mmCIF file of C-alpha atoms in Angstrom:
data_model
loop_
_atom_site.group_PDB
_atom_site.id
_atom_site.type_symbol
_atom_site.label_atom_id
_atom_site.label_comp_id
_atom_site.label_asym_id
_atom_site.label_seq_id
_atom_site.Cartn_x
_atom_site.Cartn_y
_atom_site.Cartn_z
ATOM 1 C CA MET A 29 0.000 0.000 0.000
ATOM 2 C CA THR A 30 1.373 3.386 -1.061
ATOM 3 C CA ASP A 31 0.411 6.925 -0.145
ATOM 4 C CA VAL A 32 0.324 9.376 -3.026
ATOM 5 C CA ARG A 33 0.078 13.131 -2.642
ATOM 6 C CA VAL A 34 -1.998 14.931 -5.263
ATOM 7 C CA THR A 35 -1.910 18.727 -5.466
ATOM 8 C CA HIS A 36 -4.416 20.436 -7.758
ATOM 9 C CA ILE A 37 -2.720 23.539 -9.159
ATOM 10 C CA GLY A 38 -5.594 24.577 -11.420
ATOM 11 C CA GLY A 39 -7.425 23.436 -14.531
ATOM 12 C CA PRO A 40 -5.944 20.091 -15.599
ATOM 13 C CA THR A 41 -2.667 20.734 -13.777
ATOM 14 C CA THR A 42 -1.827 18.484 -10.835
ATOM 15 C CA LEU A 43 1.377 17.495 -9.088
ATOM 16 C CA ILE A 44 1.468 13.783 -8.265
ATOM 17 C CA GLU A 45 4.117 12.740 -5.748
ATOM 18 C CA VAL A 46 4.818 9.082 -5.104
ATOM 19 C CA ASP A 47 7.923 7.378 -3.648
ATOM 20 C CA GLY A 48 10.200 10.301 -4.508
ATOM 21 C CA TRP A 49 8.740 10.792 -8.002
ATOM 22 C CA ARG A 50 7.231 14.139 -8.940
ATOM 23 C CA LEU A 51 4.915 13.945 -11.925
ATOM 24 C CA LEU A 52 3.191 17.020 -13.347
ATOM 25 C CA THR A 53 0.088 16.780 -15.503
ATOM 26 C CA ASP A 54 -0.801 19.257 -18.273
ATOM 27 C CA PRO A 55 1.217 22.294 -17.093
ATOM 28 C CA THR A 56 -0.773 25.548 -17.259
ATOM 29 C CA PHE A 57 0.749 28.466 -15.355
ATOM 30 C CA ASP A 58 -0.212 31.577 -17.329
ATOM 31 C CA PRO A 59 -2.103 34.324 -15.462
ATOM 32 C CA PRO A 60 -5.804 34.841 -16.245
ATOM 33 C CA GLY A 61 -7.153 37.261 -18.807
ATOM 34 C CA ARG A 62 -5.714 36.028 -22.079
ATOM 35 C CA ARG A 63 -7.835 34.576 -24.884
ATOM 36 C CA TYR A 64 -6.521 31.417 -26.563
ATOM 37 C CA SER A 65 -7.442 30.069 -29.980
ATOM 38 C CA PHE A 66 -8.313 26.381 -30.195
ATOM 39 C CA GLY A 67 -8.584 26.322 -33.974
ATOM 40 C CA TRP A 68 -11.497 26.101 -36.430
ATOM 41 C CA GLY A 69 -12.923 29.398 -35.178
ATOM 42 C CA THR A 70 -13.110 28.425 -31.505
ATOM 43 C CA SER A 71 -11.442 30.269 -28.630
ATOM 44 C CA SER A 72 -11.765 30.838 -24.906
ATOM 45 C CA ARG A 73 -10.543 33.239 -22.234
ATOM 46 C CA LYS A 74 -8.804 32.075 -19.075
ATOM 47 C CA THR A 75 -10.625 33.405 -16.004
ATOM 48 C CA SER A 76 -8.486 32.167 -13.093
ATOM 49 C CA GLY A 77 -4.794 31.591 -12.543
ATOM 50 C CA PRO A 78 -2.821 28.724 -10.977
ATOM 51 C CA ALA A 79 -2.781 28.151 -7.216
ATOM 52 C CA LEU A 80 1.004 27.691 -7.407
ATOM 53 C CA ALA A 81 3.581 29.412 -9.605
ATOM 54 C CA VAL A 82 6.265 27.532 -11.511
ATOM 55 C CA ALA A 83 8.795 28.884 -8.993
ATOM 56 C CA ASP A 84 6.833 27.163 -6.179
ATOM 57 C CA LEU A 85 7.231 23.718 -7.710
ATOM 58 C CA PRO A 86 9.824 21.158 -6.654
ATOM 59 C CA PRO A 87 11.961 19.689 -9.467
ATOM 60 C CA VAL A 88 9.721 17.725 -11.834
ATOM 61 C CA ASP A 89 10.789 14.274 -13.017
ATOM 62 C CA ALA A 90 8.180 13.760 -15.730
ATOM 63 C CA VAL A 91 5.372 15.665 -17.375
ATOM 64 C CA LEU A 92 2.235 13.738 -18.324
ATOM 65 C CA LEU A 93 0.868 15.842 -21.169
ATOM 66 C CA THR A 94 -2.523 14.687 -22.447
ATOM 67 C CA HIS A 95 -2.159 16.980 -25.480
ATOM 68 C CA ASP A 96 0.030 19.900 -26.464
ATOM 69 C CA HIS A 97 -2.114 21.823 -28.944
ATOM 70 C CA HIS A 98 -4.726 23.495 -26.701
ATOM 71 C CA GLY A 99 -3.781 26.405 -24.460
ATOM 72 C CA ASP A 100 -5.901 25.196 -21.544
ATOM 73 C CA ASN A 101 -3.724 22.065 -21.313
ATOM 74 C CA LEU A 102 -0.343 23.528 -22.239
ATOM 75 C CA ASP A 103 0.115 27.295 -22.127
ATOM 76 C CA THR A 104 3.113 29.544 -22.626
ATOM 77 C CA ALA A 105 4.513 29.203 -19.100
ATOM 78 C CA GLY A 106 3.847 25.460 -19.100
ATOM 79 C CA ARG A 107 5.623 25.046 -22.415
ATOM 80 C CA ALA A 108 8.674 26.843 -21.022
ATOM 81 C CA LEU A 109 8.755 24.345 -18.137
ATOM 82 C CA LEU A 110 8.892 21.221 -20.326
ATOM 83 C CA PRO A 111 12.679 21.173 -20.940
ATOM 84 C CA THR A 112 13.325 21.144 -17.170
ATOM 85 C CA ALA A 113 11.717 17.697 -16.792
ATOM 86 C CA ASP A 114 13.584 14.490 -17.562
ATOM 87 C CA VAL A 115 10.838 13.322 -19.903
ATOM 88 C CA VAL A 116 7.532 14.522 -21.338
ATOM 89 C CA LEU A 117 5.066 11.731 -22.083
ATOM 90 C CA THR A 118 2.371 12.683 -24.573
ATOM 91 C CA THR A 119 0.685 11.645 -27.821
ATOM 92 C CA PRO A 120 2.762 10.553 -30.847
ATOM 93 C CA ALA A 121 1.690 13.697 -32.752
ATOM 94 C CA GLY A 122 2.539 15.871 -29.753
ATOM 95 C CA ALA A 123 5.975 14.303 -29.387
ATOM 96 C CA ARG A 124 6.717 15.053 -33.039
ATOM 97 C CA ARG A 125 5.716 18.687 -32.578
ATOM 98 C CA LEU A 126 7.583 19.161 -29.300
ATOM 99 C CA GLY A 127 10.759 17.190 -30.024
ATOM 100 C CA GLY A 128 13.483 17.274 -27.370
ATOM 101 C CA ASN A 129 12.605 15.217 -24.304
ATOM 102 C CA ALA A 130 9.085 14.358 -25.492
ATOM 103 C CA ARG A 131 8.157 10.694 -25.898
ATOM 104 C CA GLY A 132 4.990 9.704 -27.763
ATOM 105 C CA LEU A 133 2.735 6.889 -26.594
ATOM 106 C CA ALA A 134 0.037 5.371 -28.757
ATOM 107 C CA PRO A 135 -3.054 4.021 -26.954
ATOM 108 C CA TRP A 136 -2.323 0.966 -24.816
ATOM 109 C CA THR A 137 1.453 1.261 -25.115
ATOM 110 C CA THR A 138 3.523 1.411 -21.952
ATOM 111 C CA THR A 139 6.774 3.040 -20.950
ATOM 112 C CA ARG A 140 8.660 2.904 -17.668
ATOM 113 C CA LEU A 141 9.934 5.562 -15.303
ATOM 114 C CA GLU A 142 12.975 4.136 -13.513
ATOM 115 C CA ALA A 143 15.465 5.611 -11.047
ATOM 116 C CA PRO A 144 17.742 4.153 -8.362
ATOM 117 C CA GLY A 145 16.068 3.828 -4.985
ATOM 118 C CA ARG A 146 12.565 4.471 -6.300
ATOM 119 C CA LYS A 147 9.672 2.291 -7.342
ATOM 120 C CA THR A 148 9.452 1.729 -11.081
ATOM 121 C CA ILE A 149 6.311 3.336 -12.494
ATOM 122 C CA ASP A 150 4.673 1.844 -15.585
ATOM 123 C CA VAL A 151 2.834 4.522 -17.560
ATOM 124 C CA THR A 152 0.255 3.255 -20.052
ATOM 125 C CA ALA A 153 -1.455 5.544 -22.557
ATOM 126 C CA THR A 154 -5.227 5.131 -22.609
ATOM 127 C CA PRO A 155 -7.752 6.108 -25.305
ATOM 128 C CA ALA A 156 -9.319 9.573 -25.292
ATOM 129 C CA ARG A 157 -11.534 11.371 -27.778
ATOM 130 C CA HIS A 158 -11.832 15.129 -27.383
ATOM 131 C CA GLY A 159 -15.295 15.440 -28.883
ATOM 132 C CA PRO A 160 -18.068 13.653 -30.776
ATOM 133 C CA PRO A 161 -17.569 10.802 -33.281
ATOM 134 C CA LEU A 162 -15.334 11.710 -36.232
ATOM 135 C CA SER A 163 -13.995 14.800 -34.423
ATOM 136 C CA ARG A 164 -10.403 13.593 -34.042
ATOM 137 C CA PRO A 165 -9.156 15.171 -37.329
ATOM 138 C CA VAL A 166 -10.390 18.512 -35.945
ATOM 139 C CA THR A 167 -9.634 18.212 -32.221
ATOM 140 C CA GLY A 168 -6.391 16.239 -32.612
ATOM 141 C CA GLN A 169 -4.803 13.422 -30.659
ATOM 142 C CA VAL A 170 -5.397 13.267 -26.900
ATOM 143 C CA THR A 171 -4.355 10.608 -24.404
ATOM 144 C CA GLY A 172 -5.061 9.497 -20.879
ATOM 145 C CA PHE A 173 -2.504 7.864 -18.586
ATOM 146 C CA ALA A 174 -2.674 4.872 -16.239
ATOM 147 C CA LEU A 175 0.062 4.671 -13.608
ATOM 148 C CA ARG A 176 1.007 1.359 -12.027
ATOM 149 C CA TRP A 177 3.764 0.524 -9.541
ATOM 150 C CA GLU A 178 4.585 -2.228 -7.068
ATOM 151 C CA GLY A 179 2.634 -2.088 -3.838
ATOM 152 C CA GLN A 180 -0.656 -0.718 -5.157
ATOM 153 C CA ARG A 181 -3.590 -2.372 -3.414
ATOM 154 C CA HIS A 182 -6.563 -0.467 -4.782
ATOM 155 C CA GLY A 183 -5.795 -0.368 -8.493
ATOM 156 C CA VAL A 184 -4.026 1.967 -10.879
ATOM 157 C CA LEU A 185 -4.065 5.748 -10.791
ATOM 158 C CA TRP A 186 -5.768 6.928 -13.973
ATOM 159 C CA ILE A 187 -5.836 10.368 -15.592
ATOM 160 C CA SER A 188 -8.636 10.509 -18.153
ATOM 161 C CA GLY A 189 -7.365 13.384 -20.287
ATOM 162 C CA ASP A 190 -9.806 15.635 -22.157
ATOM 163 C CA THR A 191 -12.359 13.145 -23.413
ATOM 164 C CA VAL A 192 -16.022 12.417 -23.723
ATOM 165 C CA LEU A 193 -17.444 9.086 -22.644
ATOM 166 C CA HIS A 194 -16.994 6.759 -25.629
ATOM 167 C CA ASP A 195 -16.106 3.141 -26.338
ATOM 168 C CA GLY A 196 -12.371 3.734 -25.888
ATOM 169 C CA VAL A 197 -12.907 5.039 -22.362
ATOM 170 C CA ARG A 198 -15.363 2.242 -21.602
ATOM 171 C CA HIS A 199 -12.589 -0.143 -22.620
ATOM 172 C CA VAL A 200 -10.463 1.351 -19.816
ATOM 173 C CA ALA A 201 -13.083 0.126 -17.360
ATOM 174 C CA ARG A 202 -12.993 -3.358 -18.866
ATOM 175 C CA ARG A 203 -9.216 -3.592 -19.099
ATOM 176 C CA LEU A 204 -7.916 -1.810 -15.982
ATOM 177 C CA ASP A 205 -8.605 -1.993 -12.265
ATOM 178 C CA VAL A 206 -8.777 1.733 -11.482
ATOM 179 C CA GLY A 207 -8.388 2.720 -7.847
ATOM 180 C CA THR A 208 -8.012 6.494 -8.197
ATOM 181 C CA ALA A 209 -9.288 8.514 -11.158
ATOM 182 C CA LEU A 210 -8.560 12.126 -12.102
ATOM 183 C CA LEU A 211 -11.462 12.977 -14.376
ATOM 184 C CA HIS A 212 -11.276 15.894 -16.819
ATOM 185 C CA MET A 213 -14.819 17.238 -16.778
ATOM 186 C CA GLY A 214 -16.551 20.571 -17.442
ATOM 187 C CA GLY A 215 -18.814 19.618 -20.365
ATOM 188 C CA VAL A 216 -16.955 21.913 -22.783
ATOM 189 C CA ARG A 217 -18.883 23.364 -25.703
ATOM 190 C CA PHE A 218 -18.548 26.363 -28.027
ATOM 191 C CA PRO A 219 -21.199 28.649 -29.575
ATOM 192 C CA LEU A 220 -19.902 27.762 -33.039
ATOM 193 C CA THR A 221 -20.811 24.090 -32.667
ATOM 194 C CA GLY A 222 -23.967 24.409 -30.580
ATOM 195 C CA PRO A 223 -24.771 21.582 -28.139
ATOM 196 C CA VAL A 224 -21.791 19.387 -29.090
ATOM 197 C CA ARG A 225 -19.646 18.515 -26.055
ATOM 198 C CA TYR A 226 -15.872 18.148 -26.083
ATOM 199 C CA THR A 227 -15.226 16.904 -22.540
ATOM 200 C CA MET A 228 -17.156 14.814 -20.052
ATOM 201 C CA THR A 229 -20.352 16.063 -18.517
ATOM 202 C CA ALA A 230 -21.219 15.228 -14.934
ATOM 203 C CA ALA A 231 -23.784 12.707 -16.173
ATOM 204 C CA GLN A 232 -21.089 10.981 -18.238
ATOM 205 C CA ALA A 233 -18.720 10.963 -15.257
ATOM 206 C CA VAL A 234 -21.363 9.300 -13.103
ATOM 207 C CA GLU A 235 -21.890 6.632 -15.758
ATOM 208 C CA LEU A 236 -18.133 6.146 -16.147
ATOM 209 C CA CYS A 237 -17.679 5.710 -12.387
ATOM 210 C CA ARG A 238 -20.445 3.130 -12.413
ATOM 211 C CA LEU A 239 -18.311 1.185 -14.904
ATOM 212 C CA LEU A 240 -14.924 1.885 -13.321
ATOM 213 C CA ALA A 241 -15.949 1.535 -9.663
ATOM 214 C CA PRO A 242 -12.867 3.477 -8.501
ATOM 215 C CA ARG A 243 -12.147 3.930 -4.833
ATOM 216 C CA THR A 244 -11.815 7.682 -5.397
ATOM 217 C CA ALA A 245 -12.696 9.996 -8.295
ATOM 218 C CA PHE A 246 -11.292 13.530 -8.364
ATOM 219 C CA PRO A 247 -12.889 16.031 -10.803
ATOM 220 C CA VAL A 248 -10.348 18.354 -12.433
ATOM 221 C CA HIS A 249 -10.404 20.761 -15.387
ATOM 222 C CA TYR A 250 -13.996 21.922 -14.931
ATOM 223 C CA GLU A 251 -13.626 25.675 -14.358
ATOM 224 C CA GLY A 252 -11.309 28.638 -14.853
ATOM 225 C CA TRP A 253 -12.194 29.095 -18.541
ATOM 226 C CA HIS A 254 -15.191 30.488 -20.395
ATOM 227 C CA HIS A 255 -15.691 27.360 -22.481
ATOM 228 C CA PHE A 256 -16.592 25.183 -19.499
ATOM 229 C CA ARG A 257 -20.344 24.682 -19.137
ATOM 230 C CA GLU A 258 -20.454 22.633 -15.917
ATOM 231 C CA ASN A 259 -18.656 24.096 -12.898
ATOM 232 C CA ARG A 260 -18.428 22.557 -9.438
ATOM 233 C CA GLU A 261 -21.949 23.665 -8.513
ATOM 234 C CA ALA A 262 -23.414 22.004 -11.602
ATOM 235 C CA ILE A 263 -21.427 18.827 -11.002
ATOM 236 C CA GLU A 264 -22.571 18.690 -7.383
ATOM 237 C CA ARG A 265 -26.210 19.033 -8.468
ATOM 238 C CA ARG A 266 -25.817 16.009 -10.732
ATOM 239 C CA LEU A 267 -24.004 14.025 -8.052
ATOM 240 C CA ALA A 268 -26.818 14.729 -5.596
ATOM 241 C CA SER A 269 -29.135 12.597 -7.722
ATOM 242 C CA ALA A 270 -26.608 9.810 -8.318
ATOM 243 C CA PRO A 271 -26.734 6.559 -6.328
ATOM 244 C CA ALA A 272 -24.905 6.877 -3.023
ATOM 245 C CA ASP A 273 -22.338 4.217 -3.919
ATOM 246 C CA ILE A 274 -21.333 6.373 -6.912
ATOM 247 C CA ARG A 275 -21.711 9.800 -5.279
ATOM 248 C CA ASP A 276 -19.526 8.857 -2.311
ATOM 249 C CA ARG A 277 -16.576 8.029 -4.564
ATOM 250 C CA PHE A 278 -16.204 11.671 -5.669
ATOM 251 C CA ARG A 279 -13.882 13.986 -3.742
ATOM 252 C CA TRP A 280 -12.839 17.579 -4.396
ATOM 253 C CA LEU A 281 -9.195 18.627 -4.455
ATOM 254 C CA PRO A 282 -8.493 21.958 -2.729
ATOM 255 C CA ALA A 283 -6.500 24.363 -4.878
ATOM 256 C CA GLY A 284 -2.797 24.388 -4.069
ATOM 257 C CA THR A 285 -2.941 22.008 -1.109
ATOM 258 C CA GLY A 286 -1.667 18.447 -1.306
ATOM 259 C CA VAL A 287 -4.102 15.627 -0.527
ATOM 260 C CA ASP A 288 -2.811 12.225 0.541
ATOM 261 C CA VAL A 289 -4.464 9.312 -1.232
ATOM 262 C CA THR A 290 -3.937 5.666 -0.338
ATOM 263 C CA VAL A 291 -3.509 3.555 -3.445
#
């Protein structure tokens, strides 16, 4: 049994500390106020900044980058941080764009993080689809990550990445024993494309947790930008009507404060 410390910095950005490893997800450290283009006529303005600055971080061993081409998952300050990590794990297309220390992982491929005196962490890329069917040529490659190491008793730690609920994510539930899940939520949509959603809604997250049955589910990436349509209040309203055995699995991460999780 291993204790992991998870610190939610803001948006999709979390610091995961386990057995001496420091893993950073989707680094976003720009201040609020700027508008970012997401391509194909869509854009959004950042409305809140990170709970921690880059200067507040300890040295980072690896960056788990679900995708590099949207400013709410990798912004200017986050991009500048990438060369300071030993490795950046991301999509194959993202690794080609970033070069340097970036390593691309196709869905269901695994790489290892190894260092003397530390547990070896197996990192497996998991399927993600950042929108409706046939949207991948527009929204680009996105990945989730499953983290496994010796001594886990409650299943892998899984980061969903920006994704809707689709067959690839359902396959995660069939293939992996997930103990702790960081779920990218927010029900993103844009005026240009009407009701189409690009990330999980609360209803989808409830259904996914019914399939996954994780010990703990942490919502992340659900506010701080104009393009999110379901903030914490909206998510809590949906959870209130969910079965208790699903509702009780959800926990909220305080901004900037580490939370210890037993995995």
